GROMACS .gro file of C-alpha atoms in nm:
model
  109
    1MET     CA    1  -0.213  17.986   7.287
    2GLY     CA    2   0.063  17.724   7.299
    3LYS     CA    3   0.023  17.366   7.411
    4PHE     CA    4   0.254  17.091   7.537
    5GLU     CA    5   0.161  16.748   7.406
    6ILE     CA    6   0.294  16.440   7.583
    7THR     CA    7   0.327  16.134   7.360
    8THR     CA    8   0.488  15.791   7.373
    9ARG     CA    9   0.765  15.700   7.130
   10LYS     CA   10   0.780  15.362   6.959
   11ASN     CA   11   1.050  15.255   7.209
   12GLY     CA   12   0.816  15.329   7.502
   13GLU     CA   13   0.981  15.653   7.609
   14PHE     CA   14   0.775  15.964   7.679
   15GLN     CA   15   0.840  16.293   7.503
   16PHE     CA   16   0.674  16.630   7.471
   17ASN     CA   17   0.629  16.875   7.188
   18LEU     CA   18   0.556  17.241   7.244
   19LYS     CA   19   0.317  17.362   6.976
   20ALA     CA   20   0.243  17.723   6.890
   21GLY     CA   21  -0.113  17.847   6.863
   22ASN     CA   22  -0.112  17.757   6.492
   23GLY     CA   23  -0.031  17.393   6.574
   24GLN     CA   24   0.330  17.404   6.453
   25VAL     CA   25   0.585  17.219   6.670
   26ILE     CA   26   0.839  17.471   6.800
   27LEU     CA   27   1.027  17.259   7.058
   28THR     CA   28   1.076  16.883   7.105
   29SER     CA   29   1.209  16.709   7.413
   30GLU     CA   30   1.444  16.419   7.460
   31GLY     CA   31   1.299  16.080   7.549
   32TYR     CA   32   1.211  16.013   7.913
   33SER     CA   33   1.180  15.669   8.070
   34ASN     CA   34   0.878  15.775   8.278
   35LYS     CA   35   0.598  16.028   8.253
   36SER     CA   36   0.699  16.218   8.567
   37GLY     CA   37   1.037  16.294   8.411
   38CYS     CA   38   0.857  16.422   8.104
   39THR     CA   39   0.629  16.651   8.306
   40ASN     CA   40   0.933  16.777   8.500
   41GLY     CA   41   1.089  16.862   8.163
   42ILE     CA   42   0.781  17.063   8.070
   43GLU     CA   43   0.803  17.256   8.398
   44SER     CA   44   1.169  17.324   8.326
   45VAL     CA   45   1.082  17.463   7.981
   46LYS     CA   46   0.816  17.687   8.136
   47LYS     CA   47   1.068  17.812   8.393
   48ASN     CA   48   1.361  17.866   8.154
   49ALA     CA   49   1.185  17.982   7.836
   50GLN     CA   50   1.203  18.354   7.919
   51ASP     CA   51   1.581  18.357   7.974
   52ASP     CA   52   1.751  18.436   7.643
   53GLY     CA   53   2.080  18.307   7.784
   54LYS     CA   54   1.933  17.955   7.802
   55TYR     CA   55   1.904  17.933   7.422
   56ASP     CA   56   2.198  17.779   7.241
   57ARG     CA   57   2.186  17.905   6.882
   58LYS     CA   58   2.349  17.649   6.652
   59THR     CA   59   2.407  17.564   6.288
   60SER     CA   60   2.387  17.203   6.170
   61SER     CA   61   2.650  17.035   5.954
   62ASN     CA   62   2.432  17.104   5.647
   63GLY     CA   63   2.419  17.476   5.728
   64LYS     CA   64   2.066  17.490   5.873
   65PRO     CA   65   2.016  17.703   6.186
   66TYR     CA   66   1.846  17.552   6.493
   67PHE     CA   67   1.844  17.600   6.869
   68ASN     CA   68   1.853  17.408   7.195
   69LEU     CA   69   1.691  17.524   7.518
   70LYS     CA   70   1.899  17.443   7.826
   71ALA     CA   71   1.806  17.411   8.191
   72THR     CA   72   1.992  17.590   8.470
   73ASN     CA   73   2.225  17.289   8.503
   74GLY     CA   74   2.317  17.313   8.134
   75GLN     CA   75   2.124  17.004   8.027
   76ILE     CA   76   1.932  17.031   7.699
   77ILE     CA   77   1.557  17.017   7.769
   78GLY     CA   78   1.433  17.078   7.417
   79ASN     CA   79   1.547  17.133   7.063
   80SER     CA   80   1.400  17.298   6.760
   81GLU     CA   81   1.346  17.196   6.402
   82MET     CA   82   1.596  17.296   6.135
   83TYR     CA   83   1.526  17.641   5.994
   84GLU     CA   84   1.603  17.794   5.656
   85SER     CA   85   1.755  18.113   5.803
   86GLU     CA   86   1.887  18.258   6.126
   87THR     CA   87   1.594  18.501   6.126
   88SER     CA   88   1.348  18.209   6.116
   89ARG     CA   89   1.538  18.040   6.400
   90ASP     CA   90   1.527  18.357   6.608
   91ASN     CA   91   1.152  18.383   6.541
   92GLY     CA   92   1.122  18.024   6.668
   93ILE     CA   93   1.296  18.122   6.992
   94GLU     CA   94   1.060  18.416   7.035
   95SER     CA   95   0.768  18.180   6.978
   96VAL     CA   96   0.890  17.948   7.256
   97LYS     CA   97   0.931  18.249   7.489
   98LYS     CA   98   0.576  18.360   7.409
   99ASN     CA   99   0.402  18.021   7.415
  100ALA     CA  100   0.576  17.812   7.682
  101PRO     CA  101   0.501  17.994   8.011
  102ASP     CA  102   0.120  17.965   7.993
  103ALA     CA  103   0.086  17.661   7.766
  104GLU     CA  104  -0.162  17.396   7.871
  105ILE     CA  105  -0.053  17.032   7.891
  106SER     CA  106  -0.229  16.770   7.683
  107ASP     CA  107  -0.150  16.407   7.770
  108LEU     CA  108  -0.192  16.195   7.455
  109THR     CA  109  -0.043  15.874   7.599
   0.00000   0.00000   0.00000
């Protein structure tokens, strides 16, 4: 089962990582100035994760595929790691769809 982990960055901002059941990070948030914004971001991921249209499939300048998950308003709420292939990226999206809706939240701050 997946898990959201809330942590504090060195600059004091809060962020979350969505981890798959195997512990691998599959989605990382932006930085939030307060914890309530971070938890709202998690709820937005849970709500939007099932909608394939909310995933922006991209390729970085060095040719590595990755994706962003967007909220209803178009704002990016999470981004992936860089993948070696489009197939791996698409598997990452499927992992977010599978893990996010029922993931528990672990506050590590």
